[in-house]
mmCIF file of C-alpha atoms in Angstrom:
data_model
loop_
_atom_site.group_PDB
_atom_site.id
_atom_site.type_symbol
_atom_site.label_atom_id
_atom_site.label_comp_id
_atom_site.label_asym_id
_atom_site.label_seq_id
_atom_site.Cartn_x
_atom_site.Cartn_y
_atom_site.Cartn_z
ATOM 1 C CA UNK A 1 142.396 189.512 37.833
ATOM 2 C CA UNK A 2 142.368 185.970 35.842
ATOM 3 C CA UNK A 3 142.363 186.710 32.104
ATOM 4 C CA UNK A 4 143.528 183.558 31.005
ATOM 5 C CA UNK A 5 140.908 182.770 28.098
ATOM 6 C CA UNK A 6 141.576 186.249 26.017
ATOM 7 C CA UNK A 7 143.410 186.849 23.300
ATOM 8 C CA UNK A 8 146.019 190.154 23.200
ATOM 9 C CA UNK A 9 143.045 192.311 21.085
ATOM 10 C CA UNK A 10 140.763 190.997 24.842
ATOM 11 C CA UNK A 11 142.968 192.188 26.787
ATOM 12 C CA UNK A 12 143.828 195.872 24.970
ATOM 13 C CA UNK A 13 139.964 196.427 24.466
ATOM 14 C CA UNK A 14 139.477 195.832 28.503
ATOM 15 C CA UNK A 15 142.548 197.946 29.285
ATOM 16 C CA UNK A 16 141.020 200.837 26.942
ATOM 17 C CA UNK A 17 137.229 200.208 28.019
ATOM 18 C CA UNK A 18 138.791 200.398 31.868
ATOM 19 C CA UNK A 19 140.260 203.635 31.229
ATOM 20 C CA UNK A 20 137.204 205.226 29.562
ATOM 21 C CA UNK A 21 134.966 204.093 31.995
ATOM 22 C CA UNK A 22 136.998 205.599 35.396
ATOM 23 C CA UNK A 23 136.790 208.896 33.305
ATOM 24 C CA UNK A 24 132.792 208.715 33.846
ATOM 25 C CA UNK A 25 132.969 206.305 37.232
ATOM 26 C CA UNK A 26 130.315 206.045 39.899
ATOM 27 C CA UNK A 27 129.790 210.069 40.512
ATOM 28 C CA UNK A 28 128.960 210.485 36.899
ATOM 29 C CA UNK A 29 126.120 207.577 37.483
ATOM 30 C CA UNK A 30 125.169 208.929 40.112
ATOM 31 C CA UNK A 31 124.241 212.542 39.302
ATOM 32 C CA UNK A 32 122.132 211.127 36.060
ATOM 33 C CA UNK A 33 120.235 209.359 38.484
ATOM 34 C CA UNK A 34 120.052 212.862 40.969
ATOM 35 C CA UNK A 35 119.213 214.396 37.783
ATOM 36 C CA UNK A 36 116.641 211.783 36.718
ATOM 37 C CA UNK A 37 117.521 211.486 33.568
ATOM 38 C CA UNK A 38 119.614 209.188 30.926
ATOM 39 C CA UNK A 39 123.410 208.836 30.571
ATOM 40 C CA UNK A 40 123.778 210.312 27.428
ATOM 41 C CA UNK A 41 126.846 211.306 27.408
ATOM 42 C CA UNK A 42 128.723 207.808 27.943
ATOM 43 C CA UNK A 43 126.444 206.472 25.317
ATOM 44 C CA UNK A 44 127.579 208.797 23.370
ATOM 45 C CA UNK A 45 131.311 208.592 23.782
ATOM 46 C CA UNK A 46 130.835 204.387 24.006
ATOM 47 C CA UNK A 47 129.326 204.827 20.589
ATOM 48 C CA UNK A 48 132.070 207.042 19.017
ATOM 49 C CA UNK A 49 134.610 204.386 20.153
ATOM 50 C CA UNK A 50 132.454 201.605 18.398
ATOM 51 C CA UNK A 51 132.302 200.069 22.364
ATOM 52 C CA UNK A 52 128.238 199.923 21.323
ATOM 53 C CA UNK A 53 128.317 197.628 18.350
ATOM 54 C CA UNK A 54 131.479 196.500 18.944
ATOM 55 C CA UNK A 55 129.858 192.086 18.583
ATOM 56 C CA UNK A 56 127.583 193.580 15.242
ATOM 57 C CA UNK A 57 128.967 192.266 11.873
ATOM 58 C CA UNK A 58 131.295 194.869 10.580
ATOM 59 C CA UNK A 59 129.207 195.333 7.012
ATOM 60 C CA UNK A 60 126.594 196.740 9.593
ATOM 61 C CA UNK A 61 128.695 199.581 11.347
ATOM 62 C CA UNK A 62 129.653 197.189 14.255
ATOM 63 C CA UNK A 63 133.108 195.637 14.982
ATOM 64 C CA UNK A 64 132.760 192.301 13.920
ATOM 65 C CA UNK A 65 133.151 190.269 17.557
ATOM 66 C CA UNK A 66 130.788 188.239 19.540
ATOM 67 C CA UNK A 67 128.869 188.516 22.966
ATOM 68 C CA UNK A 68 132.524 188.071 24.353
ATOM 69 C CA UNK A 69 133.380 191.243 22.929
ATOM 70 C CA UNK A 70 130.637 193.312 24.345
ATOM 71 C CA UNK A 71 130.798 191.013 27.702
ATOM 72 C CA UNK A 72 134.519 192.616 28.693
ATOM 73 C CA UNK A 73 132.536 196.229 27.302
ATOM 74 C CA UNK A 74 130.482 196.197 30.098
ATOM 75 C CA UNK A 75 132.048 194.165 32.895
ATOM 76 C CA UNK A 76 134.517 196.979 32.337
ATOM 77 C CA UNK A 77 131.979 199.461 32.509
ATOM 78 C CA UNK A 78 130.881 198.012 35.786
ATOM 79 C CA UNK A 79 134.430 197.575 37.393
ATOM 80 C CA UNK A 80 134.693 201.985 36.832
ATOM 81 C CA UNK A 81 130.884 202.202 38.487
ATOM 82 C CA UNK A 82 128.987 203.082 35.390
ATOM 83 C CA UNK A 83 127.866 200.306 33.816
ATOM 84 C CA UNK A 84 125.091 200.604 31.195
ATOM 85 C CA UNK A 85 121.680 198.372 31.259
ATOM 86 C CA UNK A 86 121.015 199.263 28.101
ATOM 87 C CA UNK A 87 124.116 197.104 26.309
ATOM 88 C CA UNK A 88 122.596 194.043 27.348
ATOM 89 C CA UNK A 89 119.095 195.249 25.755
ATOM 90 C CA UNK A 90 119.930 197.257 22.110
ATOM 91 C CA UNK A 91 122.817 195.246 20.740
ATOM 92 C CA UNK A 92 123.043 192.199 22.753
ATOM 93 C CA UNK A 93 119.089 190.714 22.494
ATOM 94 C CA UNK A 94 118.120 192.673 19.681
ATOM 95 C CA UNK A 95 121.163 193.773 17.799
ATOM 96 C CA UNK A 96 122.056 189.935 17.888
ATOM 97 C CA UNK A 97 118.858 188.759 16.757
ATOM 98 C CA UNK A 98 118.424 190.929 14.204
ATOM 99 C CA UNK A 99 121.751 190.330 13.078
ATOM 100 C CA UNK A 100 121.396 186.540 12.669
ATOM 101 C CA UNK A 101 117.758 186.224 11.379
ATOM 102 C CA UNK A 102 116.627 189.006 10.125
ATOM 103 C CA UNK A 103 115.870 190.565 6.768
ATOM 104 C CA UNK A 104 118.407 192.395 4.922
ATOM 105 C CA UNK A 105 115.854 195.650 5.004
ATOM 106 C CA UNK A 106 115.656 194.424 8.788
ATOM 107 C CA UNK A 107 119.829 194.560 9.472
ATOM 108 C CA UNK A 108 120.551 198.343 7.154
ATOM 109 C CA UNK A 109 117.437 199.814 9.051
ATOM 110 C CA UNK A 110 118.945 198.793 12.951
ATOM 111 C CA UNK A 111 122.056 197.861 12.879
ATOM 112 C CA UNK A 112 124.395 200.766 11.763
ATOM 113 C CA UNK A 113 122.142 202.893 14.351
ATOM 114 C CA UNK A 114 122.139 200.634 16.775
ATOM 115 C CA UNK A 115 126.363 200.380 16.656
ATOM 116 C CA UNK A 116 126.538 204.443 16.239
ATOM 117 C CA UNK A 117 123.925 205.075 18.906
ATOM 118 C CA UNK A 118 121.712 206.828 16.773
ATOM 119 C CA UNK A 119 119.529 204.374 17.472
ATOM 120 C CA UNK A 120 118.382 202.618 20.105
ATOM 121 C CA UNK A 121 115.736 198.806 20.808
ATOM 122 C CA UNK A 122 114.058 197.774 23.344
ATOM 123 C CA UNK A 123 113.120 194.112 24.238
ATOM 124 C CA UNK A 124 109.834 192.897 25.669
ATOM 125 C CA UNK A 125 109.411 189.687 26.800
ATOM 126 C CA UNK A 126 107.604 189.326 30.730
ATOM 127 C CA UNK A 127 104.237 189.234 30.965
ATOM 128 C CA UNK A 128 101.720 189.988 33.847
ATOM 129 C CA UNK A 129 100.484 186.159 34.211
ATOM 130 C CA UNK A 130 103.301 184.501 32.469
ATOM 131 C CA UNK A 131 106.379 185.005 34.814
ATOM 132 C CA UNK A 132 109.165 183.266 33.841
ATOM 133 C CA UNK A 133 107.180 180.825 31.795
ATOM 134 C CA UNK A 134 107.686 182.133 28.215
ATOM 135 C CA UNK A 135 105.408 179.115 26.903
ATOM 136 C CA UNK A 136 102.551 181.165 28.522
ATOM 137 C CA UNK A 137 102.320 184.227 26.467
ATOM 138 C CA UNK A 138 99.751 185.511 25.682
ATOM 139 C CA UNK A 139 100.021 188.888 23.682
ATOM 140 C CA UNK A 140 98.956 187.560 20.251
ATOM 141 C CA UNK A 141 99.320 188.563 16.166
ATOM 142 C CA UNK A 142 96.811 187.335 13.554
ATOM 143 C CA UNK A 143 96.738 187.681 10.388
ATOM 144 C CA UNK A 144 94.155 190.641 8.631
ATOM 145 C CA UNK A 145 95.276 191.325 5.126
ATOM 146 C CA UNK A 146 99.134 191.250 4.618
ATOM 147 C CA UNK A 147 99.228 193.146 8.118
ATOM 148 C CA UNK A 148 99.721 191.854 11.509
ATOM 149 C CA UNK A 149 97.672 192.685 14.834
ATOM 150 C CA UNK A 150 99.509 192.170 18.209
ATOM 151 C CA UNK A 151 97.680 192.775 21.332
ATOM 152 C CA UNK A 152 98.971 191.759 24.763
ATOM 153 C CA UNK A 153 100.320 193.282 27.643
ATOM 154 C CA UNK A 154 104.509 193.340 28.782
ATOM 155 C CA UNK A 155 105.756 194.260 31.653
ATOM 156 C CA UNK A 156 109.549 195.850 33.128
ATOM 157 C CA UNK A 157 110.561 196.339 30.323
ATOM 158 C CA UNK A 158 113.334 198.436 30.004
ATOM 159 C CA UNK A 159 114.504 201.875 28.763
ATOM 160 C CA UNK A 160 111.212 202.300 26.491
ATOM 161 C CA UNK A 161 111.427 205.901 27.008
ATOM 162 C CA UNK A 162 114.183 206.102 24.619
ATOM 163 C CA UNK A 163 113.378 204.140 22.413
ATOM 164 C CA UNK A 164 113.087 203.863 18.877
ATOM 165 C CA UNK A 165 111.270 200.451 18.840
ATOM 166 C CA UNK A 166 111.107 197.798 20.710
ATOM 167 C CA UNK A 167 111.307 194.335 20.253
ATOM 168 C CA UNK A 168 108.286 192.139 21.032
ATOM 169 C CA UNK A 169 107.658 188.729 21.922
ATOM 170 C CA UNK A 170 104.337 187.227 20.804
ATOM 171 C CA UNK A 171 102.393 184.099 19.548
ATOM 172 C CA UNK A 172 101.211 183.708 15.928
ATOM 173 C CA UNK A 173 98.572 180.964 15.378
ATOM 174 C CA UNK A 174 99.842 178.011 13.614
ATOM 175 C CA UNK A 175 98.409 177.304 10.274
ATOM 176 C CA UNK A 176 97.171 174.226 8.907
ATOM 177 C CA UNK A 177 97.284 173.552 5.128
ATOM 178 C CA UNK A 178 94.296 171.344 4.954
ATOM 179 C CA UNK A 179 92.435 171.777 8.288
ATOM 180 C CA UNK A 180 92.590 175.939 8.359
ATOM 181 C CA UNK A 181 93.908 176.625 12.084
ATOM 182 C CA UNK A 182 94.734 174.729 14.679
ATOM 183 C CA UNK A 183 94.480 177.237 17.488
ATOM 184 C CA UNK A 184 98.153 176.274 18.291
ATOM 185 C CA UNK A 185 100.507 179.189 19.336
ATOM 186 C CA UNK A 186 103.941 179.489 18.274
ATOM 187 C CA UNK A 187 106.342 182.315 19.965
ATOM 188 C CA UNK A 188 107.827 185.240 17.289
ATOM 189 C CA UNK A 189 109.191 188.939 17.161
ATOM 190 C CA UNK A 190 107.574 191.562 15.944
ATOM 191 C CA UNK A 191 109.318 195.180 16.311
ATOM 192 C CA UNK A 192 107.017 197.329 16.729
ATOM 193 C CA UNK A 193 107.633 201.633 16.639
ATOM 194 C CA UNK A 194 107.272 203.572 19.229
ATOM 195 C CA UNK A 195 104.754 205.495 17.807
ATOM 196 C CA UNK A 196 102.600 202.728 16.038
ATOM 197 C CA UNK A 197 99.046 203.313 17.125
ATOM 198 C CA UNK A 198 97.792 201.400 19.870
ATOM 199 C CA UNK A 199 101.395 200.831 21.362
ATOM 200 C CA UNK A 200 100.901 202.341 25.070
ATOM 201 C CA UNK A 201 103.696 202.597 27.587
ATOM 202 C CA UNK A 202 102.754 203.176 31.127
ATOM 203 C CA UNK A 203 105.809 203.892 34.078
ATOM 204 C CA UNK A 204 106.042 202.007 36.653
ATOM 205 C CA UNK A 205 107.133 202.903 39.913
ATOM 206 C CA UNK A 206 110.719 201.159 41.258
ATOM 207 C CA UNK A 207 112.036 201.545 44.312
ATOM 208 C CA UNK A 208 115.881 201.150 42.689
ATOM 209 C CA UNK A 209 118.034 203.285 41.337
ATOM 210 C CA UNK A 210 118.837 203.137 38.037
ATOM 211 C CA UNK A 211 118.677 205.666 34.772
ATOM 212 C CA UNK A 212 116.582 202.614 32.953
ATOM 213 C CA UNK A 213 112.781 202.574 33.745
ATOM 214 C CA UNK A 214 110.864 200.263 33.542
ATOM 215 C CA UNK A 215 107.438 199.905 31.896
ATOM 216 C CA UNK A 216 104.181 198.478 31.778
ATOM 217 C CA UNK A 217 103.053 198.283 27.935
ATOM 218 C CA UNK A 218 99.535 197.659 26.231
ATOM 219 C CA UNK A 219 99.161 196.508 22.921
ATOM 220 C CA UNK A 220 95.833 197.011 21.715
ATOM 221 C CA UNK A 221 95.543 195.883 18.005
ATOM 222 C CA UNK A 222 98.709 197.354 17.261
ATOM 223 C CA UNK A 223 99.124 197.301 13.025
ATOM 224 C CA UNK A 224 102.113 195.966 11.637
ATOM 225 C CA UNK A 225 103.163 195.483 8.296
ATOM 226 C CA UNK A 226 104.490 191.573 7.356
ATOM 227 C CA UNK A 227 108.288 193.400 7.029
ATOM 228 C CA UNK A 228 107.912 193.805 11.338
ATOM 229 C CA UNK A 229 107.985 189.723 11.720
ATOM 230 C CA UNK A 230 111.732 189.057 12.554
ATOM 231 C CA UNK A 231 112.663 185.486 10.562
ATOM 232 C CA UNK A 232 110.512 182.547 9.779
ATOM 233 C CA UNK A 233 107.059 182.093 12.000
ATOM 234 C CA UNK A 234 108.396 178.610 12.085
ATOM 235 C CA UNK A 235 111.636 179.785 14.194
ATOM 236 C CA UNK A 236 110.632 181.250 16.809
ATOM 237 C CA UNK A 237 111.986 179.212 19.699
ATOM 238 C CA UNK A 238 115.263 179.319 18.011
ATOM 239 C CA UNK A 239 115.231 183.299 17.504
ATOM 240 C CA UNK A 240 113.987 183.507 20.961
ATOM 241 C CA UNK A 241 117.231 182.022 22.424
ATOM 242 C CA UNK A 242 119.402 183.277 20.845
ATOM 243 C CA UNK A 243 118.503 186.312 22.303
ATOM 244 C CA UNK A 244 118.498 185.178 25.986
ATOM 245 C CA UNK A 245 121.671 183.530 25.998
ATOM 246 C CA UNK A 246 122.878 186.681 25.157
ATOM 247 C CA UNK A 247 121.209 188.013 28.010
ATOM 248 C CA UNK A 248 122.108 185.866 30.950
ATOM 249 C CA UNK A 249 125.853 186.388 29.865
ATOM 250 C CA UNK A 250 125.475 190.103 29.715
ATOM 251 C CA UNK A 251 123.412 190.246 32.650
ATOM 252 C CA UNK A 252 126.131 187.986 34.162
ATOM 253 C CA UNK A 253 129.035 191.116 33.766
ATOM 254 C CA UNK A 254 126.691 193.607 34.685
ATOM 255 C CA UNK A 255 126.591 191.986 38.004
ATOM 256 C CA UNK A 256 130.249 190.671 38.142
ATOM 257 C CA UNK A 257 131.254 194.406 36.975
ATOM 258 C CA UNK A 258 129.060 195.675 39.973
ATOM 259 C CA UNK A 259 131.121 193.316 41.955
ATOM 260 C CA UNK A 260 134.381 193.858 41.369
ATOM 261 C CA UNK A 261 133.727 197.585 41.993
ATOM 262 C CA UNK A 262 132.189 197.109 45.645
ATOM 263 C CA UNK A 263 135.164 195.139 46.805
ATOM 264 C CA UNK A 264 138.018 197.113 45.171
ATOM 265 C CA UNK A 265 136.487 199.891 47.139
ATOM 266 C CA UNK A 266 136.200 197.832 50.137
ATOM 267 C CA UNK A 267 140.012 196.810 49.590
ATOM 268 C CA UNK A 268 140.626 200.423 49.497
ATOM 269 C CA UNK A 269 139.028 200.941 52.527
ATOM 270 C CA UNK A 270 140.664 198.589 54.614
ATOM 271 C CA UNK A 271 143.587 199.216 53.634
ATOM 272 C CA UNK A 272 143.390 202.882 54.125
ATOM 273 C CA UNK A 273 141.274 202.606 57.334
ATOM 274 C CA UNK A 274 143.110 202.415 60.890
ATOM 275 C CA UNK A 275 141.832 201.482 64.431
ATOM 276 C CA UNK A 276 144.326 201.097 66.982
ATOM 277 C CA UNK A 277 147.010 201.930 65.097
ATOM 278 C CA UNK A 278 146.672 199.085 62.699
ATOM 279 C CA UNK A 279 144.481 199.183 59.279
ATOM 280 C CA UNK A 280 141.184 197.129 59.199
ATOM 281 C CA UNK A 281 142.722 194.499 56.795
ATOM 282 C CA UNK A 282 145.040 193.137 58.215
ATOM 283 C CA UNK A 283 142.470 191.212 60.269
ATOM 284 C CA UNK A 284 141.482 188.186 59.083
ATOM 285 C CA UNK A 285 137.660 188.776 60.227
ATOM 286 C CA UNK A 286 138.000 191.515 57.140
ATOM 287 C CA UNK A 287 140.125 190.220 55.161
ATOM 288 C CA UNK A 288 138.767 186.639 54.357
ATOM 289 C CA UNK A 289 135.481 187.748 53.529
ATOM 290 C CA UNK A 290 136.278 189.841 50.858
ATOM 291 C CA UNK A 291 139.012 187.217 49.662
ATOM 292 C CA UNK A 292 136.170 185.032 49.343
ATOM 293 C CA UNK A 293 134.046 187.719 47.604
ATOM 294 C CA UNK A 294 136.891 188.143 45.032
ATOM 295 C CA UNK A 295 137.529 184.298 44.392
ATOM 296 C CA UNK A 296 133.621 183.546 43.861
ATOM 297 C CA UNK A 297 133.373 186.717 41.091
ATOM 298 C CA UNK A 298 136.775 185.111 39.428
ATOM 299 C CA UNK A 299 134.917 181.619 39.467
ATOM 300 C CA UNK A 300 131.786 183.216 37.723
ATOM 301 C CA UNK A 301 133.425 184.904 35.580
ATOM 302 C CA UNK A 302 135.164 182.125 34.043
ATOM 303 C CA UNK A 303 132.098 180.448 33.186
ATOM 304 C CA UNK A 304 130.840 183.555 31.798
ATOM 305 C CA UNK A 305 133.435 183.592 29.111
ATOM 306 C CA UNK A 306 132.703 179.705 28.777
ATOM 307 C CA UNK A 307 128.954 180.862 27.562
ATOM 308 C CA UNK A 308 130.338 183.687 25.867
ATOM 309 C CA UNK A 309 133.396 181.794 23.796
ATOM 310 C CA UNK A 310 130.405 178.486 23.273
ATOM 311 C CA UNK A 311 127.740 180.944 22.089
ATOM 312 C CA UNK A 312 130.152 183.002 20.033
ATOM 313 C CA UNK A 313 130.929 179.696 18.083
ATOM 314 C CA UNK A 314 127.678 178.531 17.115
ATOM 315 C CA UNK A 315 127.132 176.146 19.802
ATOM 316 C CA UNK A 316 123.543 177.496 21.107
ATOM 317 C CA UNK A 317 122.756 174.084 23.230
ATOM 318 C CA UNK A 318 125.784 174.100 25.126
ATOM 319 C CA UNK A 319 125.274 178.121 25.323
ATOM 320 C CA UNK A 320 122.368 177.939 26.874
ATOM 321 C CA UNK A 321 123.601 175.883 29.737
ATOM 322 C CA UNK A 322 126.903 177.594 30.486
ATOM 323 C CA UNK A 323 124.888 180.819 29.669
ATOM 324 C CA UNK A 324 122.082 180.264 32.569
ATOM 325 C CA UNK A 325 125.308 179.138 35.284
ATOM 326 C CA UNK A 326 127.020 181.967 34.278
ATOM 327 C CA UNK A 327 124.123 184.466 35.198
ATOM 328 C CA UNK A 328 123.685 181.893 38.212
ATOM 329 C CA UNK A 329 127.314 182.495 39.632
ATOM 330 C CA UNK A 330 127.278 185.474 38.802
ATOM 331 C CA UNK A 331 124.504 187.514 40.306
ATOM 332 C CA UNK A 332 125.183 185.008 44.032
ATOM 333 C CA UNK A 333 128.714 186.630 43.956
ATOM 334 C CA UNK A 334 127.899 190.282 42.977
ATOM 335 C CA UNK A 335 125.521 190.117 45.646
ATOM 336 C CA UNK A 336 127.362 188.482 48.650
ATOM 337 C CA UNK A 337 130.644 191.100 47.239
ATOM 338 C CA UNK A 338 128.563 193.791 47.588
ATOM 339 C CA UNK A 339 127.078 193.205 51.531
ATOM 340 C CA UNK A 340 130.439 192.382 52.236
ATOM 341 C CA UNK A 341 131.586 195.999 50.946
ATOM 342 C CA UNK A 342 128.581 197.349 52.893
ATOM 343 C CA UNK A 343 129.837 196.003 56.194
ATOM 344 C CA UNK A 344 133.230 196.175 55.536
ATOM 345 C CA UNK A 345 132.791 200.383 55.544
ATOM 346 C CA UNK A 346 130.186 200.298 58.005
ATOM 347 C CA UNK A 347 128.164 203.204 58.444
ATOM 348 C CA UNK A 348 130.351 204.844 55.488
ATOM 349 C CA UNK A 349 128.947 202.113 53.170
ATOM 350 C CA UNK A 350 126.242 203.692 53.229
ATOM 351 C CA UNK A 351 126.948 207.672 52.620
ATOM 352 C CA UNK A 352 127.208 208.598 48.697
ATOM 353 C CA UNK A 353 130.431 209.560 48.899
ATOM 354 C CA UNK A 354 131.848 205.374 48.227
ATOM 355 C CA UNK A 355 128.885 205.002 46.236
ATOM 356 C CA UNK A 356 127.911 201.252 47.735
ATOM 357 C CA UNK A 357 124.754 201.628 48.701
ATOM 358 C CA UNK A 358 122.690 202.136 45.611
ATOM 359 C CA UNK A 359 123.960 198.872 44.949
ATOM 360 C CA UNK A 360 122.760 196.585 47.475
ATOM 361 C CA UNK A 361 119.614 197.147 45.483
ATOM 362 C CA UNK A 362 120.812 196.829 42.243
ATOM 363 C CA UNK A 363 122.821 193.484 43.222
ATOM 364 C CA UNK A 364 119.855 191.974 44.105
ATOM 365 C CA UNK A 365 118.369 192.598 40.818
ATOM 366 C CA UNK A 366 120.982 190.230 39.232
ATOM 367 C CA UNK A 367 119.792 187.058 41.544
ATOM 368 C CA UNK A 368 115.722 188.124 39.844
ATOM 369 C CA UNK A 369 116.318 189.912 36.554
ATOM 370 C CA UNK A 370 116.228 188.564 34.041
ATOM 371 C CA UNK A 371 114.938 184.848 34.868
ATOM 372 C CA UNK A 372 115.316 183.466 38.595
ATOM 373 C CA UNK A 373 118.404 181.930 40.197
ATOM 374 C CA UNK A 374 115.353 179.075 40.993
ATOM 375 C CA UNK A 375 114.240 179.130 37.475
ATOM 376 C CA UNK A 376 117.916 177.980 36.889
ATOM 377 C CA UNK A 377 117.766 175.313 39.780
ATOM 378 C CA UNK A 378 114.885 173.663 37.644
ATOM 379 C CA UNK A 379 116.792 174.483 34.415
ATOM 380 C CA UNK A 380 119.916 172.448 35.096
ATOM 381 C CA UNK A 381 118.430 169.417 37.464
ATOM 382 C CA UNK A 382 115.968 168.569 34.743
ATOM 383 C CA UNK A 383 118.658 169.143 31.394
ATOM 384 C CA UNK A 384 121.580 168.853 32.573
ATOM 385 C CA UNK A 385 121.452 166.337 35.847
ATOM 386 C CA UNK A 386 118.088 164.710 33.791
ATOM 387 C CA UNK A 387 115.869 165.320 37.004
ATOM 388 C CA UNK A 388 112.129 164.681 36.541
ATOM 389 C CA UNK A 389 110.630 168.439 36.265
ATOM 390 C CA UNK A 390 108.610 169.649 39.344
ATOM 391 C CA UNK A 391 106.078 171.664 37.006
#
């Protein structure tokens, strides 16, 4: 496992989180799934150890680190078999956006609670008719005196049932000083409390094993005070991508951790499983695909580290490119690693004892969400390579 880009502090954090994650492990998470509940014990202990807020400012109860440090936490929990999806949503996306663009009152209200695990925030951007095209978002905020009225729909929003609020991406009408409203919409972010009148949620019936449920949201003239707006209306896209780049980096960490867990299980099995007096790992048909999976995970990890470093150093443009590449590489590597691990174990790969079967669908998610591999290829082809758009 390569850690060439990491300081002694990073290595110590990685070692500590790894040991912590192994105390829970895959069996713990599978039991949580079976009991249809949230992994509260893991979440709360991670908070006490300072892992949930490692990326948030120290003056608001965080660890003063960045997305690099938070990605270490999520990757090592995943490698131990017990990743936390809400680490991506609450501290990485919402915590980062509020820390960078929120008012002083918003920071004091939300960041300490996010860091100590007493408050959680969900993130709503995807819409039924917009898909990956954030420019087609139709959730609209219109002024009504000093307030905003927010109307629209969101889908595939994680953890709304356990979140104290949801950071909703909407649009506000642009106002011209001379001509009044132009009709042009621009993205803005609003903090919507879970009990706000007109804010309804409906669970989506998913065929995937996860403690975090997915929801469809309906916002019907949800009245919000002006203080619910995060940052400035005129900085909507900047604020939006301040959350989306960490989301891609953390999704890569999630996928890499999952892939590492799968490969480790397969390697252990291949060492021990003996057929005709020879461990199956001695055969190149078994050994080479596992070696390839390990190499591809390591390559994806280096791109993830680069993306996190660029983001934490403030280079948003370069971080955007690297974050997309990291997410793409990690998703592909994770799917291949899980598939090869299951194949190595044969029928045992689908038993609960080894904890790999449920990863088959989970790994596929890393290719799809939060942005598909095809949209990343679109981004790289026209943003990086300068090729014309196909859409």
